[in-house]
Tab-separated table of N, CA and C and ligand atoms in Angstrom:
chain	number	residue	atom	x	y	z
A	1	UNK	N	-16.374	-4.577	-4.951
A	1	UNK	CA	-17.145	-4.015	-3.846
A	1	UNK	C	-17.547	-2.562	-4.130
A	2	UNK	N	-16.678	-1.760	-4.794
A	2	UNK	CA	-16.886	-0.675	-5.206
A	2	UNK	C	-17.112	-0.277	-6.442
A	3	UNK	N	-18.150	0.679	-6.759
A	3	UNK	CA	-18.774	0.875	-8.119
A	3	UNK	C	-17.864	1.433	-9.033
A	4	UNK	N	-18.283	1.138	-10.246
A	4	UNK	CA	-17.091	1.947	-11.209
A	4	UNK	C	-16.874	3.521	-10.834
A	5	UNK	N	-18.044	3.884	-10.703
A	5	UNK	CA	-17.834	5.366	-10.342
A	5	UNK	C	-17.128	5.495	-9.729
A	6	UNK	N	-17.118	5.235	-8.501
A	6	UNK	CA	-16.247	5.372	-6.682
A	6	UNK	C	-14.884	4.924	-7.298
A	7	UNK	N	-14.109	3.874	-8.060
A	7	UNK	CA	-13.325	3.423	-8.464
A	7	UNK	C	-12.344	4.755	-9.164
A	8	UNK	N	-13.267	5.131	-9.946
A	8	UNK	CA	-13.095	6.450	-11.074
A	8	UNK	C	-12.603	7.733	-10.734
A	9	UNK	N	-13.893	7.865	-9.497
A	9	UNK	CA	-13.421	9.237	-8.770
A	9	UNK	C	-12.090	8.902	-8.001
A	10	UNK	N	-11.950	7.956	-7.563
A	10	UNK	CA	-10.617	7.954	-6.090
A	10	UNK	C	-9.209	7.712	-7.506
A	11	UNK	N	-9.285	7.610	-8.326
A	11	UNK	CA	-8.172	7.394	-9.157
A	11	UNK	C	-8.137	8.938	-9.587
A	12	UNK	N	-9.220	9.726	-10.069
A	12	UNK	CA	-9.256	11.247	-10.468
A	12	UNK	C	-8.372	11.617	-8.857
A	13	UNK	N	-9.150	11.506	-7.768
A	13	UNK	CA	-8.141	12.013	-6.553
A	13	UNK	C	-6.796	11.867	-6.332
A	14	UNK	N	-6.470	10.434	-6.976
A	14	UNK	CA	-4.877	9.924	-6.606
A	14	UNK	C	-4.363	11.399	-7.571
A	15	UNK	N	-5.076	11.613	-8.746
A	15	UNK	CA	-4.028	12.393	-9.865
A	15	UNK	C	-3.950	13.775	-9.314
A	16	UNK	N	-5.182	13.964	-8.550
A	16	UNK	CA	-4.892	15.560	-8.065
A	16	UNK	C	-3.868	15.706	-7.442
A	17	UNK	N	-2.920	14.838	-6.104
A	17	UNK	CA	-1.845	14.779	-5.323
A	17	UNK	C	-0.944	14.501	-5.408
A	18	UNK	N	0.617	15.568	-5.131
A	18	UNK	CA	2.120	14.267	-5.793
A	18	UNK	C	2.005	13.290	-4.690
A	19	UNK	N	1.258	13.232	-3.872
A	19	UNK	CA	1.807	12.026	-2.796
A	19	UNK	C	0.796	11.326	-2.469
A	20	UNK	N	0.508	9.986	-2.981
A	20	UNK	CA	-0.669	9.672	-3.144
A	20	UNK	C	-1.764	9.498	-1.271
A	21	UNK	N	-1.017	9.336	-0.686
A	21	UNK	CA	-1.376	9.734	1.348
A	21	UNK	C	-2.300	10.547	1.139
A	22	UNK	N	-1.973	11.708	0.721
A	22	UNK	CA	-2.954	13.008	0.379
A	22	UNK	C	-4.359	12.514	-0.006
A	23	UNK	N	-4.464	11.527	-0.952
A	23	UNK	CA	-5.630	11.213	-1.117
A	23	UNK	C	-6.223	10.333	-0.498
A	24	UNK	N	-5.849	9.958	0.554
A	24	UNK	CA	-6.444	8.745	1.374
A	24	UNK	C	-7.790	9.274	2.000
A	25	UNK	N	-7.556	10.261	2.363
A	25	UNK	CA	-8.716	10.893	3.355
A	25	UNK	C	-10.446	11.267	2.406
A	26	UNK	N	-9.973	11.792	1.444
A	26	UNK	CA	-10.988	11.821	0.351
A	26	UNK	C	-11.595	11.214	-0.003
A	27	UNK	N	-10.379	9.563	-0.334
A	27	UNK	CA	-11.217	8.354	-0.905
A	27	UNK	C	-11.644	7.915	0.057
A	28	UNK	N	-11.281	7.607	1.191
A	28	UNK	CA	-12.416	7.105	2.910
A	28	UNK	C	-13.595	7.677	2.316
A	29	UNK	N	-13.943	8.715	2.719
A	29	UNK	CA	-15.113	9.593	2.545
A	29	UNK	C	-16.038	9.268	1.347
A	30	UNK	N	-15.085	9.001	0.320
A	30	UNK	CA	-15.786	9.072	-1.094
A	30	UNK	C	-16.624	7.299	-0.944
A	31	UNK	N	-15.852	6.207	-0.261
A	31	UNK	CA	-16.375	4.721	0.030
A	31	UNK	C	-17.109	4.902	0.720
A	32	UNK	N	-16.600	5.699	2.189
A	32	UNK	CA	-18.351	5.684	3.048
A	32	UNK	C	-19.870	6.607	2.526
A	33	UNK	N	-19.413	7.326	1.562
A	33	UNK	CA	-20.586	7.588	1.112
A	33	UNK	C	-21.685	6.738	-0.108
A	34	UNK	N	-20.883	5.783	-0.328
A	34	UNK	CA	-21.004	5.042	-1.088
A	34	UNK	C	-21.798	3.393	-0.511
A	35	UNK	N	-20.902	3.030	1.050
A	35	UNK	CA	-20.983	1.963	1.170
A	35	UNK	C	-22.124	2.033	2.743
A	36	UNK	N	-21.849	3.345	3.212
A	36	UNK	CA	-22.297	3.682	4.530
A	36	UNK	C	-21.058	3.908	5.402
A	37	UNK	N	-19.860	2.726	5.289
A	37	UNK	CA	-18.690	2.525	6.241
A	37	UNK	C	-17.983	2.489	5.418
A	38	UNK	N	-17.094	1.825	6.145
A	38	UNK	CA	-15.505	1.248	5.821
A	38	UNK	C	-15.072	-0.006	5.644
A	39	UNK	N	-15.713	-0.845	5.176
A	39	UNK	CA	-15.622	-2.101	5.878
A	39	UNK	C	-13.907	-2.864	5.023
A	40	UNK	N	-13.186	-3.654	5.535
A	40	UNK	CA	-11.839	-3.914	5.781
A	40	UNK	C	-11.672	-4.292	4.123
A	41	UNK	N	-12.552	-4.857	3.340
A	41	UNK	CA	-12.649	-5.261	1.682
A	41	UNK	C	-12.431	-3.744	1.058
A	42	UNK	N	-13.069	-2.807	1.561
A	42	UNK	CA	-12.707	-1.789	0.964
A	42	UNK	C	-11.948	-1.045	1.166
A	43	UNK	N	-11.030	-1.375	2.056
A	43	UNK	CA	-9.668	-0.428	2.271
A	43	UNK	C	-8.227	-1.139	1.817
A	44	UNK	N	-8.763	-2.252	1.385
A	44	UNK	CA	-7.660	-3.279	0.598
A	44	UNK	C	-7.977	-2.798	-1.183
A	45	UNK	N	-8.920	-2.508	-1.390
A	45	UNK	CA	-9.263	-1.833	-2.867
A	45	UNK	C	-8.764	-0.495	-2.998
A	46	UNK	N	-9.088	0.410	-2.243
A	46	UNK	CA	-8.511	2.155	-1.813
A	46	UNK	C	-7.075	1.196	-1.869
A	47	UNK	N	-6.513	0.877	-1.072
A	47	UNK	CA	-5.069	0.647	-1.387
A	47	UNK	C	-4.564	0.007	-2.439
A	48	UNK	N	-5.078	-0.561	-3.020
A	48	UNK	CA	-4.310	-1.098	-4.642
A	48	UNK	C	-4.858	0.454	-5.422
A	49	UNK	N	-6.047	1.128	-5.022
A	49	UNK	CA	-6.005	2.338	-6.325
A	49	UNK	C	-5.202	2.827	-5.960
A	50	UNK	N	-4.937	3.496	-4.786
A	50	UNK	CA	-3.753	4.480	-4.362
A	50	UNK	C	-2.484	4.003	-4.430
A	51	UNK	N	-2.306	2.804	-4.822
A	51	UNK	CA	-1.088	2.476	-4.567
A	51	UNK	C	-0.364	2.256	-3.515
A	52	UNK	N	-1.024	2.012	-1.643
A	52	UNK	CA	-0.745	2.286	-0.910
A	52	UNK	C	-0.959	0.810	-0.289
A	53	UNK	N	0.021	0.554	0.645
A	53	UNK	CA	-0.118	-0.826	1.443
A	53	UNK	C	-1.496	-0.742	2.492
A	54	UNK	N	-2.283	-1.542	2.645
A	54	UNK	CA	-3.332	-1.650	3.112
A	54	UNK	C	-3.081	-1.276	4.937
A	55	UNK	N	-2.033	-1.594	5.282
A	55	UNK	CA	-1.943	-0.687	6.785
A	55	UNK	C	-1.899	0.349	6.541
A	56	UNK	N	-1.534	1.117	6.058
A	56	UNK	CA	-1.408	2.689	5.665
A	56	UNK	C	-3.007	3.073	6.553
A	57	UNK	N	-3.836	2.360	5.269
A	57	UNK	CA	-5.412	3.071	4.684
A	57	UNK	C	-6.138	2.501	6.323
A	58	UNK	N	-5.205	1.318	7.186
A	58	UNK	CA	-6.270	1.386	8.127
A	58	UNK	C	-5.802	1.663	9.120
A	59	UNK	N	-4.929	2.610	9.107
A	59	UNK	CA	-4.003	2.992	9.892
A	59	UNK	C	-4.593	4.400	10.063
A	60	UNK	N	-5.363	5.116	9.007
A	60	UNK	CA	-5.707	6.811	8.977
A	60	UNK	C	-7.133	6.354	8.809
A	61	UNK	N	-7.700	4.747	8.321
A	61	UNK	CA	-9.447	5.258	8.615
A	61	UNK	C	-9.758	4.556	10.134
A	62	UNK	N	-8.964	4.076	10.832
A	62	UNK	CA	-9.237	3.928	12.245
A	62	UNK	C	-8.732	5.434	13.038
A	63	UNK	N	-7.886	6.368	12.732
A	63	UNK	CA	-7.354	7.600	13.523
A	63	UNK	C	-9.098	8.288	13.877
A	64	UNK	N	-9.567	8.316	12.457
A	64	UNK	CA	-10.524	9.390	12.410
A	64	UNK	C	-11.678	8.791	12.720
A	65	UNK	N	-12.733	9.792	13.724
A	65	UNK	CA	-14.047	9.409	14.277
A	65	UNK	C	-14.952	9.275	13.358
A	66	UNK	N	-14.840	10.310	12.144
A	66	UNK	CA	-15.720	10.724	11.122
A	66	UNK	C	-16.050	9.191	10.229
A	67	UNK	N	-14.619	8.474	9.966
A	67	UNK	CA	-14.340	7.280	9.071
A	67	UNK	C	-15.170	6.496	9.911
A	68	UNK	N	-15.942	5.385	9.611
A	68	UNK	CA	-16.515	4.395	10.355
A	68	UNK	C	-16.296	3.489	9.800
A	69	UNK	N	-15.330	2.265	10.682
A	69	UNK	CA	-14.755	1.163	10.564
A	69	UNK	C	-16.129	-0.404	10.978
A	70	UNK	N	-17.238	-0.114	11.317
A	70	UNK	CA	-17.905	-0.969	11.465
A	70	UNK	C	-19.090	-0.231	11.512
A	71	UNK	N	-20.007	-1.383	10.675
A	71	UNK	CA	-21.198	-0.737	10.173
A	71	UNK	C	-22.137	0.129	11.311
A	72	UNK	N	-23.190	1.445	10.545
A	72	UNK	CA	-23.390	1.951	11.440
A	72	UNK	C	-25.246	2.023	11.165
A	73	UNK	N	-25.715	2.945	11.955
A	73	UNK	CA	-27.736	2.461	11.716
A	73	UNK	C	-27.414	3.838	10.372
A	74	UNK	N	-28.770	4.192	10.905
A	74	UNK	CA	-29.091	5.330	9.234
A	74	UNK	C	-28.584	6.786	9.646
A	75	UNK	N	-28.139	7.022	11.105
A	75	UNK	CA	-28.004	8.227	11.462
A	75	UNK	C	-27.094	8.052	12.794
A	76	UNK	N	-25.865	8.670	12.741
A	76	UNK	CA	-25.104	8.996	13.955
A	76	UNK	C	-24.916	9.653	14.585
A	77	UNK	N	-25.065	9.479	15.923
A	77	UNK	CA	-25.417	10.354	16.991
A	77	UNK	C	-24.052	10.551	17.697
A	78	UNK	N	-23.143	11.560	17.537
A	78	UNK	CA	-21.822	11.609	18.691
A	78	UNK	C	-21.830	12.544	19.423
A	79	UNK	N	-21.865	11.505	21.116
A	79	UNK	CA	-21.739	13.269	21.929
A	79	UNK	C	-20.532	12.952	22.494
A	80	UNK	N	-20.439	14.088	22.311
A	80	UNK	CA	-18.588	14.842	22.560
A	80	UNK	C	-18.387	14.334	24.892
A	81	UNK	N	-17.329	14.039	25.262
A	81	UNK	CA	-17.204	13.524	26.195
A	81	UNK	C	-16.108	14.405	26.910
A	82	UNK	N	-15.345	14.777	25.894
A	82	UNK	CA	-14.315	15.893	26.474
A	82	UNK	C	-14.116	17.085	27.221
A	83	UNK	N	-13.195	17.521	27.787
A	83	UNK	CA	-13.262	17.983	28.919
A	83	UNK	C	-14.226	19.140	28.849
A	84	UNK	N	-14.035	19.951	28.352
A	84	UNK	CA	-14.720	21.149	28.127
A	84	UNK	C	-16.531	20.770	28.491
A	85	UNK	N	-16.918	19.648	27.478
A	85	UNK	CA	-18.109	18.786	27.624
A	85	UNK	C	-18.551	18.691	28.344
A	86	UNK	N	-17.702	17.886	29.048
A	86	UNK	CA	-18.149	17.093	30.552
A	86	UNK	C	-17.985	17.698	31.527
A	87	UNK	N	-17.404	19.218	31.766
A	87	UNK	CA	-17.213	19.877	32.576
A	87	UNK	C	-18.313	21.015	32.726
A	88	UNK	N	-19.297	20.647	31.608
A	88	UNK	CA	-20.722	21.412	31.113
A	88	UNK	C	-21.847	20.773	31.189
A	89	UNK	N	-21.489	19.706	31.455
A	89	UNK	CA	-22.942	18.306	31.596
A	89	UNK	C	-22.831	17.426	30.610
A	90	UNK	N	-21.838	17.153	29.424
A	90	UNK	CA	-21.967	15.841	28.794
A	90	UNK	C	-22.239	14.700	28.983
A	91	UNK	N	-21.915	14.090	30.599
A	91	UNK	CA	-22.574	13.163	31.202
A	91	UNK	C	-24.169	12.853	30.925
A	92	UNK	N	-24.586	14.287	31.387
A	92	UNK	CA	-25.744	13.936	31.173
A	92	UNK	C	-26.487	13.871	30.501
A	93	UNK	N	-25.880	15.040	29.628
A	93	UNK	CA	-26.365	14.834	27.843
A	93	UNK	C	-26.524	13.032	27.548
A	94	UNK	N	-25.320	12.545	27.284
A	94	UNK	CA	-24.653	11.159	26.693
A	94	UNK	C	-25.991	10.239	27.783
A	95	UNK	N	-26.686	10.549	28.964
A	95	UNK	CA	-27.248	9.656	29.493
A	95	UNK	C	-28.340	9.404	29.160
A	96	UNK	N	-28.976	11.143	29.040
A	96	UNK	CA	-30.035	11.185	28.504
A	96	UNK	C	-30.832	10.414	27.016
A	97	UNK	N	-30.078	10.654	26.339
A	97	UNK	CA	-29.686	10.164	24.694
A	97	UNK	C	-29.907	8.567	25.375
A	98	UNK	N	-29.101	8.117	25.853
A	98	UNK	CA	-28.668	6.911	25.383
A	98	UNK	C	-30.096	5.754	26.490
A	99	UNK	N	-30.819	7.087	27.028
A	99	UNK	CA	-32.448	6.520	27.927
A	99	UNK	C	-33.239	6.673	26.645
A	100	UNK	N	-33.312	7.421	25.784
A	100	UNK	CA	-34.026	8.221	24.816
A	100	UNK	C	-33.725	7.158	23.609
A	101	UNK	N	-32.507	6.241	23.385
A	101	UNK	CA	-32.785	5.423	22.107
A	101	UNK	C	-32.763	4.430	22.683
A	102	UNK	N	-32.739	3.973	24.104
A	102	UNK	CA	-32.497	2.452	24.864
A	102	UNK	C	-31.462	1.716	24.095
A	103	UNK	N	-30.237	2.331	24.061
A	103	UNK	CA	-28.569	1.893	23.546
A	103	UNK	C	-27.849	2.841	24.415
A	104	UNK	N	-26.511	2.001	24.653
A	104	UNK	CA	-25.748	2.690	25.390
A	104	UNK	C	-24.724	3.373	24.054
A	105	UNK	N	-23.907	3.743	24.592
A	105	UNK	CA	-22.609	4.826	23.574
A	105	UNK	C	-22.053	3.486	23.047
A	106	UNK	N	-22.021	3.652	21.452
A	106	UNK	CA	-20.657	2.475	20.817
A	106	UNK	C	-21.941	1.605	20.607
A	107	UNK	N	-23.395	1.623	20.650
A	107	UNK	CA	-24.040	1.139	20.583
A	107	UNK	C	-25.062	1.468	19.317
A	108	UNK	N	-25.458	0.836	18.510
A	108	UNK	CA	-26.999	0.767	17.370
A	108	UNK	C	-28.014	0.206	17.780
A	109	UNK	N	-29.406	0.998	17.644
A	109	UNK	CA	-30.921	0.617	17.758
A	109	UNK	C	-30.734	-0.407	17.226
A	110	UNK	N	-31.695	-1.200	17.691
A	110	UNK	CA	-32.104	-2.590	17.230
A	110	UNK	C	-32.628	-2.721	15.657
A	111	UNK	N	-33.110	-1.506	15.365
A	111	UNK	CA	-33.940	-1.274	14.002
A	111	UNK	C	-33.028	-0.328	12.987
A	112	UNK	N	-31.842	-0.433	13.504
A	112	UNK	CA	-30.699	0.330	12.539
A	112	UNK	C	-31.306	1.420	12.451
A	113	UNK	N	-31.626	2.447	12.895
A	113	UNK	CA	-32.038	4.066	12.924
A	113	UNK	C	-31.198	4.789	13.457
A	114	UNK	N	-30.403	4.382	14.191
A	114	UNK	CA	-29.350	5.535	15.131
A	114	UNK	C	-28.251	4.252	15.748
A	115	UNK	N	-26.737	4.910	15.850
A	115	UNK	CA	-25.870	4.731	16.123
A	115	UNK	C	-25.231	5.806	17.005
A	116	UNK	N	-24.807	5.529	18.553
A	116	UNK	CA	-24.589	6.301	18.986
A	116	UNK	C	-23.373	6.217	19.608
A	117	UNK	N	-22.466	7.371	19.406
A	117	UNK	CA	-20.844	7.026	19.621
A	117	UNK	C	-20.723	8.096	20.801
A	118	UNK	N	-20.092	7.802	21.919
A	118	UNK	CA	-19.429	8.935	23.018
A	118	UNK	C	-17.673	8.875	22.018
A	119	UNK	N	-17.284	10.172	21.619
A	119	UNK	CA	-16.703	11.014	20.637
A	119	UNK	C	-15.406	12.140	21.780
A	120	UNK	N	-14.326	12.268	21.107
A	120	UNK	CA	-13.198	13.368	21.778
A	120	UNK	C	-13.441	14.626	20.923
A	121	UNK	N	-13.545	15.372	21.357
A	121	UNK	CA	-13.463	16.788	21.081
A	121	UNK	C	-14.333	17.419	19.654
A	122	UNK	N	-15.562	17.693	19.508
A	122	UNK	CA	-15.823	17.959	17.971
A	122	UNK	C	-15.430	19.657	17.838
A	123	UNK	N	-14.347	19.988	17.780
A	123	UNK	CA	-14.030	21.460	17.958
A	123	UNK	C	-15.072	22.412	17.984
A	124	UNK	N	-16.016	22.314	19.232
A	124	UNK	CA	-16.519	23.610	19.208
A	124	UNK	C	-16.987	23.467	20.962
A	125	UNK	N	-15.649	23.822	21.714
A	125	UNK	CA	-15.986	23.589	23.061
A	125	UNK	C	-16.712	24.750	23.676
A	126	UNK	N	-16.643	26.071	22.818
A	126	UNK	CA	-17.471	27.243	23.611
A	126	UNK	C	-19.012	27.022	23.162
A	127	UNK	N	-19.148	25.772	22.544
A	127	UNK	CA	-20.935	25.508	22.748
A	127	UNK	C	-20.551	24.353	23.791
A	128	UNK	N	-19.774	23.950	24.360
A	128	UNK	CA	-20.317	22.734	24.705
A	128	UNK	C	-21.491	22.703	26.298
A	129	UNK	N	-21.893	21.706	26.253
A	129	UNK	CA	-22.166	20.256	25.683
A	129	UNK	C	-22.853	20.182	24.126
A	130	UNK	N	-21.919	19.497	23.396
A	130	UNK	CA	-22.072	19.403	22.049
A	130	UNK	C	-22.270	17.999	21.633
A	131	UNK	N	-23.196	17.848	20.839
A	131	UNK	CA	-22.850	16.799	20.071
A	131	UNK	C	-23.388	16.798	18.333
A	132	UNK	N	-23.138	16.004	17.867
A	132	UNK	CA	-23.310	15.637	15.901
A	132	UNK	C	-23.951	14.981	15.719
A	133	UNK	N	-25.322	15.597	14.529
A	133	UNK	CA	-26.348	14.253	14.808
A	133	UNK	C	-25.673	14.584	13.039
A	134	UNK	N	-25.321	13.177	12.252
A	134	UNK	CA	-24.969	13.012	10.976
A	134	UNK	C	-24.264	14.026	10.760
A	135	UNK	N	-24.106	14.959	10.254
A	135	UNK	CA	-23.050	16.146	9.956
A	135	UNK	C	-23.652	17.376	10.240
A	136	UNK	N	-24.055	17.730	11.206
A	136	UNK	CA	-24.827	18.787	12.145
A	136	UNK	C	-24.492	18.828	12.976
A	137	UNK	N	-24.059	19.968	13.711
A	137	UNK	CA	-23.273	19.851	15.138
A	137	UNK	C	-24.300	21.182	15.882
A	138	UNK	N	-24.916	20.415	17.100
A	138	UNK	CA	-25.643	21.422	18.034
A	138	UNK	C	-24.730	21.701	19.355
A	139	UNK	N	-24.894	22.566	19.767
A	139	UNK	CA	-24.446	22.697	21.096
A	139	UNK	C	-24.562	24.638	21.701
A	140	UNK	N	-25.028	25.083	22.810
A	140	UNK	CA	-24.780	24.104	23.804
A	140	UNK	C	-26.066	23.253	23.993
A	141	UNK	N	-25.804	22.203	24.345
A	141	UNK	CA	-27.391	21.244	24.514
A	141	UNK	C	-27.492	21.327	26.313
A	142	UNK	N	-28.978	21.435	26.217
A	142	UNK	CA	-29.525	20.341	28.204
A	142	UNK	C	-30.000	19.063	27.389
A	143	UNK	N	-30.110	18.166	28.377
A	143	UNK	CA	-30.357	16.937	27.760
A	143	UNK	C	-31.640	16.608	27.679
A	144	UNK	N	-32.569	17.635	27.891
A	144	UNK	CA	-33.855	17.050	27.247
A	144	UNK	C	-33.765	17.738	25.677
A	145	UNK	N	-32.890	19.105	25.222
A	145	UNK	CA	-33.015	19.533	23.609
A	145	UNK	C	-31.974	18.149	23.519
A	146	UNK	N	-31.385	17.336	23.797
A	146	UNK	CA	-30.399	16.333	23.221
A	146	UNK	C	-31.545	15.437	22.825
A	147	UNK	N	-32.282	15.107	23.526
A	147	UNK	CA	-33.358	13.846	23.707
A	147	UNK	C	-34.621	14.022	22.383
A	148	UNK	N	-34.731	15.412	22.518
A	148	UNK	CA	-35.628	15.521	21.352
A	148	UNK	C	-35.556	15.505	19.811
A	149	UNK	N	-34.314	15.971	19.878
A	149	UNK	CA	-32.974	15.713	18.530
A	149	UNK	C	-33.133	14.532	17.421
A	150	UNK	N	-32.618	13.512	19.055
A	150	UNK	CA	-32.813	12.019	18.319
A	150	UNK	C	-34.040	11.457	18.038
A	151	UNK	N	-35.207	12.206	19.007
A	151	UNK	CA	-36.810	11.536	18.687
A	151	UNK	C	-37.178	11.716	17.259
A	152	UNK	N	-36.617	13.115	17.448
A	152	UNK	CA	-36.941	13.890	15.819
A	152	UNK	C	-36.594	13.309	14.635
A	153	UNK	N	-35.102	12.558	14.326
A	153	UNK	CA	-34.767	12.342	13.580
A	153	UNK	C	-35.936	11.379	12.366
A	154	UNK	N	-35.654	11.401	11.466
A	154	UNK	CA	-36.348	10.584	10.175
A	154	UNK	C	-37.396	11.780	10.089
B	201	FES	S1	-14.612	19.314	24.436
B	201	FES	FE1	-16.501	19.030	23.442
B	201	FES	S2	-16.276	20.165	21.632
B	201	FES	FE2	-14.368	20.385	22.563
């Protein structure tokens, strides 16, 4: 499932760490950039490179929001829901958005372009209402700059 390369690099990672755990988080990252996700074939492979029992690996790529355990569109949209958030208008952010791609939160466009996740805390509550479009974090947003975000994208 995974290319020699990806294979190559996550074994170079196991050697950087005495404890091979350490490298779990790296090699996630290093497969979803590779595969898009996570999908369950490839965290049974990460665990024979690492040497690690396969609950381990889906035990720390389900913890994290960043890891995506089921496939996602070409671009992810997470708005933050947490208190700070929602005590700033995340509601309406998250409503707006989710009128603006006609998907609700936990939901993908029909045309795989956007995936949009309602998300806990992206540490930066003195912007909030915040959210992450792919690895970009805006905030503070009103929900029409949220709305235009996602029009924009591609
Ligand atoms: S509560 Fe939204 S970034 Fe912290």
């Amino acid at each position: 499932m995974l290319s020699e390369g990806a294979k190559r690099e996550i074994g170079a990672l196991r050697a950087r760490y005495p404890v091979a755990q350490s490298a779990l988080l790296p090699a996630l990252l290093r497969v979803q950039e590779e595969l898009g996700w996570v999908p369950p074939e490839a965290m049974a492979e990460v665990g024979r490179l690492l040497d690690l029992p396969v609950e381990v690996v889906a035990e720390v790529a389900s913890f994290y929001s960043l890891i995506f355990t089921e496939p996602v569109g070409r671009h992810v949209v997470q708005v933050c829901t947490n208190v700070s958030c929602l005590l700033s208008g995340a509601e309406a952010v998250r409503e707006r958005v989710e009128r603006e791609l006609g998907v609700r939160a936990g939901q993908t466009t029909p045309d795989r372009r956007v995936t949009l996740l309602a998300v806990e805390c992206l540490a930066a509550c003195d912007q909030a209402p915040c959210m992450l479009v792919d690895e970009r974090r805006y905030g503070p947003l009103t929900p029409e700059a949220a709305a235009r975000l996602v029009r924009e994208l591609d």
